[in-house]
mmCIF file of C-alpha atoms and ligand atoms in Angstrom:
data_model
loop_
_atom_site.group_PDB
_atom_site.id
_atom_site.type_symbol
_atom_site.label_atom_id
_atom_site.label_comp_id
_atom_site.label_asym_id
_atom_site.label_seq_id
_atom_site.Cartn_x
_atom_site.Cartn_y
_atom_site.Cartn_z
ATOM 1 C CA MET A 1 -56.686 146.618 1.736
ATOM 2 C CA THR A 2 -53.651 144.479 2.555
ATOM 3 C CA LYS A 3 -52.649 142.213 -0.213
ATOM 4 C CA ARG A 4 -52.247 138.531 0.595
ATOM 5 C CA LYS A 5 -48.613 137.557 0.488
ATOM 6 C CA PRO A 6 -48.241 133.772 0.342
ATOM 7 C CA LEU A 7 -45.156 132.075 1.719
ATOM 8 C CA VAL A 8 -43.032 131.301 -1.318
ATOM 9 C CA ILE A 9 -39.974 129.087 -0.783
ATOM 10 C CA VAL A 10 -37.317 129.284 -3.491
ATOM 11 C CA THR A 11 -34.936 126.327 -3.402
ATOM 12 C CA ARG A 12 -31.932 127.868 -5.223
ATOM 13 C CA LYS A 13 -30.318 131.279 -5.718
ATOM 14 C CA LEU A 14 -31.986 133.168 -8.581
ATOM 15 C CA PRO A 15 -30.790 136.389 -10.291
ATOM 16 C CA ASP A 16 -30.984 139.353 -7.867
ATOM 17 C CA VAL A 17 -33.560 141.229 -9.931
ATOM 18 C CA VAL A 18 -35.885 138.205 -9.808
ATOM 19 C CA GLU A 19 -35.413 137.661 -6.086
ATOM 20 C CA THR A 20 -35.987 141.340 -5.299
ATOM 21 C CA ARG A 21 -39.258 141.418 -7.230
ATOM 22 C CA MET A 22 -40.367 138.202 -5.547
ATOM 23 C CA ARG A 23 -39.661 139.766 -2.142
ATOM 24 C CA GLU A 24 -41.757 142.793 -3.110
ATOM 25 C CA LEU A 25 -44.706 140.696 -4.190
ATOM 26 C CA PHE A 26 -44.663 137.685 -1.879
ATOM 27 C CA ASN A 27 -43.467 136.534 1.509
ATOM 28 C CA THR A 28 -40.435 134.993 -0.145
ATOM 29 C CA ARG A 29 -37.824 132.779 1.511
ATOM 30 C CA LEU A 30 -34.581 132.726 -0.471
ATOM 31 C CA ASN A 31 -31.553 130.444 -0.563
ATOM 32 C CA ASP A 32 -28.598 132.847 -0.560
ATOM 33 C CA ALA A 33 -26.059 130.048 -0.177
ATOM 34 C CA ASP A 34 -27.430 128.293 -3.285
ATOM 35 C CA ARG A 35 -26.724 124.912 -1.691
ATOM 36 C CA PRO A 36 -29.135 122.288 -3.114
ATOM 37 C CA LEU A 37 -31.690 121.253 -0.486
ATOM 38 C CA SER A 38 -31.351 117.794 1.072
ATOM 39 C CA LYS A 39 -34.401 115.564 0.926
ATOM 40 C CA ALA A 40 -35.174 116.412 4.576
ATOM 41 C CA GLU A 41 -34.954 120.131 3.819
ATOM 42 C CA LEU A 42 -37.202 119.697 0.808
ATOM 43 C CA VAL A 43 -39.753 117.880 2.945
ATOM 44 C CA GLU A 44 -39.545 120.704 5.488
ATOM 45 C CA ALA A 45 -40.151 123.195 2.663
ATOM 46 C CA VAL A 46 -43.285 121.440 1.350
ATOM 47 C CA LYS A 47 -44.616 121.312 4.908
ATOM 48 C CA GLN A 48 -44.439 125.105 5.162
ATOM 49 C CA ALA A 49 -44.646 126.698 1.712
ATOM 50 C CA GLU A 50 -47.850 127.762 0.025
ATOM 51 C CA VAL A 51 -45.835 128.074 -3.141
ATOM 52 C CA LEU A 52 -42.656 126.101 -3.827
ATOM 53 C CA VAL A 53 -40.216 127.271 -6.516
ATOM 54 C CA PRO A 54 -37.962 124.291 -7.248
ATOM 55 C CA THR A 55 -35.423 123.672 -10.005
ATOM 56 C CA VAL A 56 -34.118 120.652 -11.867
ATOM 57 C CA THR A 57 -31.969 119.779 -8.826
ATOM 58 C CA ASP A 58 -35.004 119.140 -6.587
ATOM 59 C CA ARG A 59 -36.719 115.774 -6.865
ATOM 60 C CA ILE A 60 -40.342 116.335 -5.890
ATOM 61 C CA ASP A 61 -41.436 112.706 -5.948
ATOM 62 C CA LYS A 62 -44.304 110.801 -4.330
ATOM 63 C CA THR A 63 -42.507 110.485 -1.007
ATOM 64 C CA VAL A 64 -41.895 114.235 -0.786
ATOM 65 C CA LEU A 65 -45.433 115.093 -1.909
ATOM 66 C CA ALA A 66 -46.902 112.628 0.608
ATOM 67 C CA GLN A 67 -45.505 114.840 3.369
ATOM 68 C CA ALA A 68 -46.690 118.138 1.878
ATOM 69 C CA GLY A 69 -49.043 120.120 4.068
ATOM 70 C CA GLU A 70 -52.512 121.215 2.990
ATOM 71 C CA GLN A 71 -51.153 124.750 2.557
ATOM 72 C CA LEU A 72 -48.984 123.790 -0.470
ATOM 73 C CA GLN A 73 -51.054 124.794 -3.479
ATOM 74 C CA LEU A 74 -48.637 125.747 -6.207
ATOM 75 C CA ILE A 75 -45.330 124.333 -7.446
ATOM 76 C CA ALA A 76 -43.939 126.980 -9.802
ATOM 77 C CA ASN A 77 -40.966 125.202 -11.352
ATOM 78 C CA PHE A 78 -38.018 127.405 -12.353
ATOM 79 C CA GLY A 79 -37.408 125.442 -15.543
ATOM 80 C CA ASN A 80 -39.121 124.095 -18.600
ATOM 81 C CA GLY A 81 -38.687 120.354 -18.015
ATOM 82 C CA VAL A 82 -40.856 119.013 -15.190
ATOM 83 C CA ASP A 83 -39.421 115.505 -14.983
ATOM 84 C CA ASN A 84 -38.125 116.456 -11.524
ATOM 85 C CA ILE A 85 -41.747 116.629 -10.332
ATOM 86 C CA ASP A 86 -44.339 113.858 -10.013
ATOM 87 C CA VAL A 87 -46.977 115.991 -11.751
ATOM 88 C CA GLU A 88 -49.675 113.332 -11.599
ATOM 89 C CA THR A 89 -49.414 112.942 -7.839
ATOM 90 C CA ALA A 90 -49.175 116.701 -7.310
ATOM 91 C CA VAL A 91 -52.280 117.425 -9.385
ATOM 92 C CA ALA A 92 -54.168 114.550 -7.711
ATOM 93 C CA ARG A 93 -53.416 116.278 -4.386
ATOM 94 C CA GLY A 94 -54.885 119.534 -5.719
ATOM 95 C CA ILE A 95 -51.512 121.195 -6.263
ATOM 96 C CA THR A 96 -51.108 123.307 -9.398
ATOM 97 C CA VAL A 97 -47.817 122.804 -11.271
ATOM 98 C CA THR A 98 -46.352 125.406 -13.642
ATOM 99 C CA ASN A 99 -43.143 125.665 -15.689
ATOM 100 C CA THR A 100 -41.287 128.269 -17.774
ATOM 101 C CA PRO A 101 -41.754 127.379 -21.450
ATOM 102 C CA GLY A 102 -40.607 129.452 -24.414
ATOM 103 C CA VAL A 103 -37.992 131.647 -22.775
ATOM 104 C CA LEU A 104 -35.069 129.234 -23.061
ATOM 105 C CA THR A 105 -35.766 128.060 -26.603
ATOM 106 C CA GLU A 106 -33.264 130.214 -28.508
ATOM 107 C CA ASP A 107 -30.438 129.858 -25.969
ATOM 108 C CA THR A 108 -30.804 126.082 -25.906
ATOM 109 C CA ALA A 109 -30.938 125.867 -29.707
ATOM 110 C CA ASP A 110 -27.771 128.000 -29.912
ATOM 111 C CA MET A 111 -25.872 125.637 -27.637
ATOM 112 C CA THR A 112 -27.148 122.581 -29.481
ATOM 113 C CA MET A 113 -25.747 124.035 -32.700
ATOM 114 C CA ALA A 114 -22.528 124.877 -30.857
ATOM 115 C CA LEU A 115 -22.216 121.245 -29.715
ATOM 116 C CA ILE A 116 -22.764 119.959 -33.249
ATOM 117 C CA LEU A 117 -19.984 122.226 -34.508
ATOM 118 C CA ALA A 118 -17.716 121.512 -31.546
ATOM 119 C CA VAL A 119 -17.877 117.743 -32.017
ATOM 120 C CA ALA A 120 -17.698 117.720 -35.821
ATOM 121 C CA ARG A 121 -14.866 120.279 -35.981
ATOM 122 C CA ARG A 122 -12.926 119.208 -32.845
ATOM 123 C CA LEU A 123 -13.253 122.658 -31.317
ATOM 124 C CA ILE A 124 -12.289 121.719 -27.756
ATOM 125 C CA GLU A 125 -9.314 119.572 -28.820
ATOM 126 C CA GLY A 126 -8.041 122.468 -30.914
ATOM 127 C CA ALA A 127 -8.531 125.030 -28.160
ATOM 128 C CA GLN A 128 -6.651 122.769 -25.757
ATOM 129 C CA VAL A 129 -3.579 122.731 -28.011
ATOM 130 C CA ILE A 130 -3.249 126.465 -27.518
ATOM 131 C CA GLY A 131 -3.870 126.257 -23.814
ATOM 132 C CA PRO A 132 -1.747 127.865 -21.086
ATOM 133 C CA ASP A 133 1.213 125.677 -22.206
ATOM 134 C CA ASN A 134 0.729 126.257 -25.957
ATOM 135 C CA THR A 135 1.883 122.940 -27.436
ATOM 136 C CA TRP A 136 1.175 123.938 -31.046
ATOM 137 C CA GLN A 137 3.934 122.751 -33.381
ATOM 138 C CA GLY A 138 2.604 124.510 -36.473
ATOM 139 C CA TRP A 139 0.122 123.937 -39.290
ATOM 140 C CA SER A 140 -0.079 120.625 -41.117
ATOM 141 C CA PRO A 141 -2.397 119.625 -43.985
ATOM 142 C CA THR A 142 -3.569 116.412 -42.341
ATOM 143 C CA TRP A 143 -3.769 117.502 -38.722
ATOM 144 C CA MET A 144 -6.926 118.270 -36.683
ATOM 145 C CA LEU A 145 -9.235 117.161 -39.440
ATOM 146 C CA GLY A 146 -12.868 117.135 -38.495
ATOM 147 C CA SER A 147 -15.863 116.420 -40.660
ATOM 148 C CA ARG A 148 -17.810 118.948 -42.734
ATOM 149 C CA ILE A 149 -21.356 119.601 -41.534
ATOM 150 C CA TRP A 150 -22.588 121.448 -44.663
ATOM 151 C CA GLY A 151 -24.680 119.105 -46.792
ATOM 152 C CA LYS A 152 -25.065 116.483 -44.062
ATOM 153 C CA ARG A 153 -28.320 115.134 -42.619
ATOM 154 C CA LEU A 154 -29.525 116.173 -39.165
ATOM 155 C CA GLY A 155 -32.191 114.035 -37.480
ATOM 156 C CA ILE A 156 -34.028 115.897 -34.718
ATOM 157 C CA ILE A 157 -35.835 113.805 -32.127
ATOM 158 C CA GLY A 158 -38.640 116.015 -30.802
ATOM 159 C CA MET A 159 -39.712 118.865 -33.077
ATOM 160 C CA GLY A 160 -41.165 121.182 -30.451
ATOM 161 C CA ARG A 161 -40.047 124.747 -29.797
ATOM 162 C CA ILE A 162 -36.364 123.909 -29.283
ATOM 163 C CA GLY A 163 -36.243 121.319 -32.063
ATOM 164 C CA SER A 164 -37.704 123.828 -34.541
ATOM 165 C CA ALA A 165 -35.354 126.606 -33.411
ATOM 166 C CA LEU A 166 -32.429 124.219 -33.907
ATOM 167 C CA ALA A 167 -33.744 123.247 -37.349
ATOM 168 C CA ARG A 168 -33.800 126.913 -38.442
ATOM 169 C CA ARG A 169 -30.198 127.369 -37.388
ATOM 170 C CA ALA A 170 -29.087 124.058 -38.887
ATOM 171 C CA LYS A 171 -30.734 124.860 -42.203
ATOM 172 C CA ALA A 172 -28.695 128.068 -42.381
ATOM 173 C CA PHE A 173 -25.570 125.923 -41.850
ATOM 174 C CA GLY A 174 -26.511 123.854 -44.915
ATOM 175 C CA LEU A 175 -27.814 120.801 -43.076
ATOM 176 C CA GLN A 176 -30.706 118.773 -44.439
ATOM 177 C CA ILE A 177 -33.437 118.618 -41.777
ATOM 178 C CA HIS A 178 -35.118 115.351 -40.776
ATOM 179 C CA TYR A 179 -37.217 114.776 -37.691
ATOM 180 C CA HIS A 180 -39.088 112.252 -35.612
ATOM 181 C CA ASN A 181 -42.000 113.476 -33.538
ATOM 182 C CA ARG A 182 -45.264 112.119 -32.166
ATOM 183 C CA LYS A 183 -46.898 113.768 -35.172
ATOM 184 C CA PRO A 184 -45.708 115.834 -38.153
ATOM 185 C CA VAL A 185 -45.386 119.583 -37.591
ATOM 186 C CA ALA A 186 -47.666 122.043 -39.412
ATOM 187 C CA PRO A 187 -47.143 121.881 -43.196
ATOM 188 C CA VAL A 188 -46.114 125.549 -43.279
ATOM 189 C CA LEU A 189 -43.262 124.857 -40.837
ATOM 190 C CA GLU A 190 -42.263 121.651 -42.608
ATOM 191 C CA GLU A 191 -42.083 123.632 -45.835
ATOM 192 C CA GLU A 192 -40.087 126.482 -44.271
ATOM 193 C CA LEU A 193 -37.560 124.002 -42.911
ATOM 194 C CA GLU A 194 -37.701 121.742 -45.975
ATOM 195 C CA ALA A 195 -37.916 119.023 -43.370
ATOM 196 C CA THR A 196 -38.559 115.302 -43.792
ATOM 197 C CA TYR A 197 -40.781 113.573 -41.225
ATOM 198 C CA TRP A 198 -40.002 110.046 -40.069
ATOM 199 C CA GLU A 199 -42.762 108.218 -38.259
ATOM 200 C CA SER A 200 -40.274 105.448 -37.564
ATOM 201 C CA LEU A 201 -37.436 106.558 -35.292
ATOM 202 C CA ASP A 202 -35.489 103.397 -36.181
ATOM 203 C CA GLN A 203 -35.594 104.206 -39.891
ATOM 204 C CA MET A 204 -34.457 107.786 -39.303
ATOM 205 C CA LEU A 205 -31.589 106.822 -36.987
ATOM 206 C CA ALA A 206 -30.043 104.501 -39.547
ATOM 207 C CA ARG A 207 -29.810 107.245 -42.168
ATOM 208 C CA MET A 208 -28.562 110.344 -40.339
ATOM 209 C CA ASP A 209 -25.112 111.931 -39.993
ATOM 210 C CA ILE A 210 -26.072 113.867 -36.874
ATOM 211 C CA ILE A 211 -28.770 113.158 -34.294
ATOM 212 C CA SER A 212 -30.041 115.755 -31.837
ATOM 213 C CA VAL A 213 -32.206 114.875 -28.838
ATOM 214 C CA ASN A 214 -34.756 117.627 -28.184
ATOM 215 C CA CYS A 215 -37.757 115.863 -26.676
ATOM 216 C CA PRO A 216 -38.835 116.039 -23.016
ATOM 217 C CA HIS A 217 -37.991 113.238 -20.601
ATOM 218 C CA THR A 218 -41.163 111.331 -19.743
ATOM 219 C CA PRO A 219 -41.742 107.657 -18.907
ATOM 220 C CA ALA A 220 -42.271 107.138 -22.665
ATOM 221 C CA THR A 221 -38.908 108.670 -23.637
ATOM 222 C CA TYR A 222 -36.768 107.094 -20.893
ATOM 223 C CA HIS A 223 -33.914 105.323 -22.768
ATOM 224 C CA LEU A 224 -35.638 106.095 -26.058
ATOM 225 C CA LEU A 225 -32.135 105.788 -27.465
ATOM 226 C CA SER A 226 -31.614 102.308 -26.065
ATOM 227 C CA ALA A 227 -28.593 100.096 -26.752
ATOM 228 C CA ARG A 228 -30.542 98.508 -29.614
ATOM 229 C CA ARG A 229 -31.429 101.844 -31.218
ATOM 230 C CA LEU A 230 -27.923 103.295 -30.768
ATOM 231 C CA LYS A 231 -26.629 100.315 -32.752
ATOM 232 C CA LEU A 232 -28.741 101.491 -35.688
ATOM 233 C CA LEU A 233 -26.649 104.666 -36.010
ATOM 234 C CA ARG A 234 -24.004 104.864 -38.695
ATOM 235 C CA PRO A 235 -20.439 104.524 -37.310
ATOM 236 C CA VAL A 236 -19.658 108.099 -38.396
ATOM 237 C CA ALA A 237 -22.775 109.551 -36.767
ATOM 238 C CA ILE A 238 -22.559 112.302 -34.158
ATOM 239 C CA ILE A 239 -25.132 112.513 -31.390
ATOM 240 C CA VAL A 240 -25.917 115.621 -29.341
ATOM 241 C CA ASN A 241 -28.200 115.898 -26.322
ATOM 242 C CA THR A 242 -29.335 119.146 -24.690
ATOM 243 C CA ALA A 243 -32.629 117.699 -23.395
ATOM 244 C CA ARG A 244 -32.255 115.133 -20.601
ATOM 245 C CA GLY A 245 -29.622 112.475 -19.976
ATOM 246 C CA GLU A 246 -32.218 109.821 -19.194
ATOM 247 C CA ILE A 247 -33.367 109.762 -22.838
ATOM 248 C CA ILE A 248 -30.129 108.004 -23.865
ATOM 249 C CA ASP A 249 -28.822 104.759 -22.376
ATOM 250 C CA GLU A 250 -25.608 106.471 -21.248
ATOM 251 C CA ASN A 251 -23.735 103.237 -20.565
ATOM 252 C CA ALA A 252 -24.487 101.889 -24.015
ATOM 253 C CA LEU A 253 -23.448 105.199 -25.593
ATOM 254 C CA ALA A 254 -20.187 105.254 -23.633
ATOM 255 C CA ARG A 255 -19.419 101.663 -24.662
ATOM 256 C CA MET A 256 -19.979 102.466 -28.336
ATOM 257 C CA LEU A 257 -17.807 105.598 -28.201
ATOM 258 C CA GLU A 258 -15.067 103.594 -26.526
ATOM 259 C CA ALA A 259 -15.282 100.923 -29.231
ATOM 260 C CA GLY A 260 -15.148 103.550 -32.000
ATOM 261 C CA GLU A 261 -18.638 102.639 -33.187
ATOM 262 C CA LEU A 262 -19.802 106.262 -33.293
ATOM 263 C CA GLY A 263 -18.373 109.494 -34.705
ATOM 264 C CA GLY A 264 -18.766 111.420 -31.469
ATOM 265 C CA ALA A 265 -21.133 112.883 -28.890
ATOM 266 C CA GLY A 266 -21.874 116.349 -27.562
ATOM 267 C CA LEU A 267 -23.658 116.127 -24.246
ATOM 268 C CA ASP A 268 -24.965 118.905 -22.017
ATOM 269 C CA VAL A 269 -27.048 116.567 -19.865
ATOM 270 C CA PHE A 270 -26.363 113.246 -18.136
ATOM 271 C CA GLU A 271 -28.310 110.358 -16.708
ATOM 272 C CA HIS A 272 -27.156 110.819 -13.123
ATOM 273 C CA GLU A 273 -26.259 114.523 -12.868
ATOM 274 C CA PRO A 274 -23.929 115.802 -11.589
ATOM 275 C CA ALA A 275 -22.177 112.416 -11.971
ATOM 276 C CA VAL A 276 -20.759 111.730 -15.425
ATOM 277 C CA ASN A 277 -19.943 108.248 -16.699
ATOM 278 C CA PRO A 278 -16.109 107.945 -16.419
ATOM 279 C CA ARG A 279 -15.974 106.298 -19.840
ATOM 280 C CA LEU A 280 -17.474 109.422 -21.388
ATOM 281 C CA LEU A 281 -14.892 111.543 -19.575
ATOM 282 C CA LYS A 282 -12.050 109.518 -21.092
ATOM 283 C CA SER A 283 -13.371 109.511 -24.639
ATOM 284 C CA LYS A 284 -11.670 111.790 -27.164
ATOM 285 C CA ARG A 285 -14.859 111.772 -29.186
ATOM 286 C CA THR A 286 -16.955 113.715 -26.695
ATOM 287 C CA VAL A 287 -17.619 117.344 -25.871
ATOM 288 C CA LEU A 288 -19.203 117.452 -22.430
ATOM 289 C CA LEU A 289 -20.885 120.474 -20.832
ATOM 290 C CA PRO A 290 -22.334 120.857 -17.313
ATOM 291 C CA HIS A 291 -26.061 121.343 -18.124
ATOM 292 C CA MET A 292 -25.576 124.926 -19.313
ATOM 293 C CA SER A 293 -27.532 125.137 -22.575
ATOM 294 C CA SER A 294 -30.044 127.625 -21.202
ATOM 295 C CA ALA A 295 -27.530 129.460 -19.026
ATOM 296 C CA THR A 296 -27.721 133.090 -20.159
ATOM 297 C CA ILE A 297 -28.438 135.936 -17.760
ATOM 298 C CA GLU A 298 -31.294 137.092 -20.018
ATOM 299 C CA GLY A 299 -32.771 133.601 -20.063
ATOM 300 C CA ARG A 300 -32.603 133.197 -16.293
ATOM 301 C CA ILE A 301 -34.280 136.576 -15.745
ATOM 302 C CA ASP A 302 -37.006 135.655 -18.249
ATOM 303 C CA MET A 303 -37.494 132.342 -16.438
ATOM 304 C CA GLY A 304 -37.838 134.253 -13.173
ATOM 305 C CA GLU A 305 -40.393 136.575 -14.787
ATOM 306 C CA LYS A 306 -42.415 133.545 -15.857
ATOM 307 C CA VAL A 307 -42.302 132.119 -12.336
ATOM 308 C CA ILE A 308 -43.456 135.477 -10.920
ATOM 309 C CA ILE A 309 -46.309 135.764 -13.449
ATOM 310 C CA ASN A 310 -47.463 132.239 -12.639
ATOM 311 C CA ILE A 311 -47.457 132.892 -8.894
ATOM 312 C CA LYS A 312 -49.019 136.366 -9.180
ATOM 313 C CA THR A 313 -51.836 135.105 -11.432
ATOM 314 C CA TRP A 314 -52.540 132.348 -8.919
ATOM 315 C CA VAL A 315 -52.490 134.831 -5.999
ATOM 316 C CA ASP A 316 -55.005 136.975 -7.904
ATOM 317 C CA GLY A 317 -57.334 134.007 -8.160
ATOM 318 C CA HIS A 318 -56.744 133.085 -11.804
ATOM 319 C CA LYS A 319 -55.352 130.047 -13.539
ATOM 320 C CA PRO A 320 -51.600 130.530 -14.059
ATOM 321 C CA PRO A 321 -50.649 130.649 -17.772
ATOM 322 C CA ASP A 322 -48.034 127.895 -17.708
ATOM 323 C CA ARG A 323 -49.960 125.132 -15.976
ATOM 324 C CA VAL A 324 -48.646 121.620 -16.612
ATOM 325 C CA LEU A 325 -51.235 118.863 -16.685
ATOM 326 C CA PRO A 326 -50.529 115.126 -16.611
ATOM 327 C CA SER A 327 -52.270 114.800 -19.999
ATOM 328 C CA MET A 328 -49.620 117.090 -21.526
ATOM 329 C CA LEU A 329 -46.775 114.737 -20.616
HETATM 330 C C1 LIG B 401 -32.825 124.701 -16.675
HETATM 331 C C2 LIG B 401 -33.625 122.887 -18.273
HETATM 332 O O1 LIG B 401 -31.687 125.421 -16.440
HETATM 333 O O2 LIG B 401 -35.544 124.254 -18.104
HETATM 334 C C3 LIG B 401 -35.081 123.158 -18.299
HETATM 335 O O3 LIG B 401 -35.822 122.192 -18.553
HETATM 336 O O4 LIG B 401 -33.214 121.845 -18.594
HETATM 337 C C4 LIG B 401 -32.554 123.812 -17.847
HETATM 338 O O5 LIG B 401 -32.044 124.436 -18.962
HETATM 339 C C5 LIG B 401 -33.183 123.928 -15.452
HETATM 340 O O6 LIG B 401 -34.114 122.959 -15.701
HETATM 341 C C6 LIG B 401 -33.715 124.820 -14.378
HETATM 342 O O7 LIG B 401 -34.488 124.116 -13.443
#
């Protein structure tokens, strides 16, 4: 019996081992050049593919979905966040949407911790002194002083998988864990982390030394950290974001950093990627990374595995394990 091999269109270059397995299992069209698809190319893809494998750089909105052919039945996102996809419209059109949860948790939590340390301890500034031109003039007792993180308070916005993984790390670094979430986490986890739950985000913000954004970007979390809320932060507070740029009002944040109203910011994500607010670029109080928190080879292969499992389960006539439903957002 010949196995059915659906046409799978992958929008970006994935690790070789993932692509090879996808070619073995499906009629897979790859993007060797790794150039992001234009909107017209994306529309062309949804007109042909039975399965589309997009990434965060593909905006699958209403206008794209409106042009999808009947044959498009599965969007297997290569990524955890699905804010690049209009899930409601997709599901209403009978298209299944899946993502890749769980496999980028530890890598993202590692980089969040790295950003906290980098901002508080001026890691990048220091490394730049001993750059190719080595401008170091020698040790001085009052030079390159950062702020201690041990004993400080960390407020985590979004205590899901990544938020909890960050909390475990942060606890080991001597930080006191606080969090804001739609609801408190299980008592056993709260106890393990010795964490304090804040129902009121405003109240938590005003009391923390460090804030980490770890919630998904949904219509409800767009500009959750608005200009008004950012003003609640203490002037020494550090803010890190490895979730989505849209959760923070980037302009308001940049203005406050410029005015010295915040201790600093460590950002891996931006509101209008790949564009970065020029004010953030100029600020000495920022450590900026190009959306690379989950970028490990192991993580990318695991993400590919998840995509393959989701497609294969669907091909075999079952419900893929990582389905995303509008009610989950
Ligand atoms: C991914 C991410 O690299 O998975 C996510 O939600 O933010 C990133 O770490 C990217 O989304 C891949 O599409």
